[in-house]
Coordinates of C-alpha atoms in Angstrom, one line a residue:
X15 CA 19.1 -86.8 39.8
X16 CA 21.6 -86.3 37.3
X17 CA 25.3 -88.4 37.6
X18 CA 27.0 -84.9 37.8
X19 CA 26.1 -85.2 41.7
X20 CA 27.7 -88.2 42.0
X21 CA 31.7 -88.0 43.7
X22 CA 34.1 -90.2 45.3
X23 CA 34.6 -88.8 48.5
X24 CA 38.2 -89.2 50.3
X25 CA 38.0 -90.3 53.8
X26 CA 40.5 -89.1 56.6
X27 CA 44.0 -91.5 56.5
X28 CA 46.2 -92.1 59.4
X29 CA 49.2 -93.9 58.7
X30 CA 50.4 -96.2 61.0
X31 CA 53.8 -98.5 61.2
X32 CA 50.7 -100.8 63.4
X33 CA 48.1 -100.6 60.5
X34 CA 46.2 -97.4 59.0
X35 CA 42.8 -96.2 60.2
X36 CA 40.2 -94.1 58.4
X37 CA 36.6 -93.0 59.6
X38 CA 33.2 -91.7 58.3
X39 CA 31.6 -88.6 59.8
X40 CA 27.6 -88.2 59.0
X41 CA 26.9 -85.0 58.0
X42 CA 30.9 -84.0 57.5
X43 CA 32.4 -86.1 54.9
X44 CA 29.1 -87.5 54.0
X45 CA 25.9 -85.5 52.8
X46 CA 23.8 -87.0 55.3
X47 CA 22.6 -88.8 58.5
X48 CA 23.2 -92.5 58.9
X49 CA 19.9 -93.8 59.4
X50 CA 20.9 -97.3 58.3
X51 CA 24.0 -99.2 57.7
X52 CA 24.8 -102.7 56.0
X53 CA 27.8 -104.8 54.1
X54 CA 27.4 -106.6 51.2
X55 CA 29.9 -110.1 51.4
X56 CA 30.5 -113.6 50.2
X57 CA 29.0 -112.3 46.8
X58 CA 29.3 -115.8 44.2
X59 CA 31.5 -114.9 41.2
X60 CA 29.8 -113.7 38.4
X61 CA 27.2 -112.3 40.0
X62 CA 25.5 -108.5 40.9
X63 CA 23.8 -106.7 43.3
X64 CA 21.2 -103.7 43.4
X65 CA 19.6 -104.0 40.2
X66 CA 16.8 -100.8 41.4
X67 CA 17.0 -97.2 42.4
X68 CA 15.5 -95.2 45.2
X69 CA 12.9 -92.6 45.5
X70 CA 14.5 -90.8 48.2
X71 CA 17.4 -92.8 49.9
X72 CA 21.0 -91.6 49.4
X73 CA 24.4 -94.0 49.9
X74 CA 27.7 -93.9 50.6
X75 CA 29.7 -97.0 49.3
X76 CA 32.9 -98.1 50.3
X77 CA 35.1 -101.1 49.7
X78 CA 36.6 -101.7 53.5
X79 CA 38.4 -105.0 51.4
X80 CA 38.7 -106.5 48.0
X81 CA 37.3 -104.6 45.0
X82 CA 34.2 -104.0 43.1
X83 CA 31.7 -101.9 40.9
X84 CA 29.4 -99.6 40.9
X85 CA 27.2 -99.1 37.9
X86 CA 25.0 -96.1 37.9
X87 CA 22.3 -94.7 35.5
X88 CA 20.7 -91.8 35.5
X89 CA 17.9 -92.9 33.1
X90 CA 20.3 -91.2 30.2
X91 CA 23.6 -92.7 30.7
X92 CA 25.7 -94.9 32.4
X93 CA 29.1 -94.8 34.5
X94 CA 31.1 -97.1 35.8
X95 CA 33.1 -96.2 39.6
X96 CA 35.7 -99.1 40.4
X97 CA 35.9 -99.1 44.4
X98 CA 39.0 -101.0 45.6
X99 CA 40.3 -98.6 48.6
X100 CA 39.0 -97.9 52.0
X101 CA 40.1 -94.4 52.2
X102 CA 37.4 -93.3 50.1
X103 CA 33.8 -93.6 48.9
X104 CA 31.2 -93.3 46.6
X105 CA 28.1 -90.8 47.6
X106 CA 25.1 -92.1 45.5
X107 CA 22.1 -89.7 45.7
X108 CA 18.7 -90.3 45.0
X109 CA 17.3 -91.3 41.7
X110 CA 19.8 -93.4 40.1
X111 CA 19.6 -97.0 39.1
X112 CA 22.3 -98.6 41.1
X113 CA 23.9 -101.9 40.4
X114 CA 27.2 -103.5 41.7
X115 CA 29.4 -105.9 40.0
X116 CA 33.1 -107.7 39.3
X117 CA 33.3 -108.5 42.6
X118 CA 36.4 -109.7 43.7
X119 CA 37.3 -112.3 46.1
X120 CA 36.7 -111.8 49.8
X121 CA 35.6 -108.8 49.0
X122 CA 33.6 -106.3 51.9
X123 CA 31.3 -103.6 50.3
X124 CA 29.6 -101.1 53.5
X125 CA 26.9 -98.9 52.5
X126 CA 25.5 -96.2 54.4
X127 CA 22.2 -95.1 53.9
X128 CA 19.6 -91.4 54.5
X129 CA 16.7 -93.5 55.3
X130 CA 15.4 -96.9 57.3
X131 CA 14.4 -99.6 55.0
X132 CA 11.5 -99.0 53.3
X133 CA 10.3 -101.3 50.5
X134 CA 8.2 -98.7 49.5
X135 CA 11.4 -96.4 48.5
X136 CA 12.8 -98.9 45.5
X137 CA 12.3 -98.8 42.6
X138 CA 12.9 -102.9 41.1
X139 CA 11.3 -102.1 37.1
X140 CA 13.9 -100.5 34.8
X141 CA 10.8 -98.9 32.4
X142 CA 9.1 -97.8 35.0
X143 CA 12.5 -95.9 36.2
X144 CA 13.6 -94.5 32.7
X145 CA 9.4 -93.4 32.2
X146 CA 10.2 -91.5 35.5
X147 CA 12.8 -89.9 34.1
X148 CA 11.0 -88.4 31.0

């Protein structure tokens, strides 16, 4: 996969005087069935996450609080997406080395995922993702 099928998606935004609310439809403002769902939290300053890519799972990340980044590679190049709004997300297909970073205090990172978790789907060596790539 190259990075041109990488988007930040906007989410629906319904603004309250109470509070604002926004949702996440599979298969209508993201490419995909949820098949699995987790938050990334409490992440130490300093440090990253990911670090691997996937043979055939596809994401959709979104900062519900604070703010972070998204590194992504597609064994070519590099770009960095800074997520810092709840209103919209990040679809991450296939194929791309993934890491996040520069998180900021208290912040809430959830990421929707195509597939169940499947060790056998990562991809954890950097040379053995770029030689993929060739």
């Amino acid at each position: 996969m190259k990075l041109e099928n990488v988007k930040i998606i906007n989410l629906p935004k319904f603004l309250d005087r109470r509070g604002n609310l926004s949702f996440i439809e599979e298969l209508n403002h993201i490419p995909f069935k949820i098949e699995r769902s987790y938050w990334i939290y409490d992440v130490p300053g300093g440090e990253s996450r990911g670090g691997h890519a996937y043979k055939e799972n596809e994401e959709f990340i979104v900062a519900l609080s604070g703010a972070f980044d998204v590194v992504l590679d597609d064994g070519f190049k590099k770009e960095v997406f800074s997520l810092n709004r709840s209103y919209y997300g990040l679809y991450v297909p296939k194929g791309l080395w993934r890491s996040m970073e520069n998180f900021s205090t208290n912040s809430l990172a959830l990421v929707l995922s195509s597939t169940k978790y499947n060790p056998e789907d990562y991809i954890y060596d950097y040379e053995q993702f770029k030689k993929m790539k060739e």
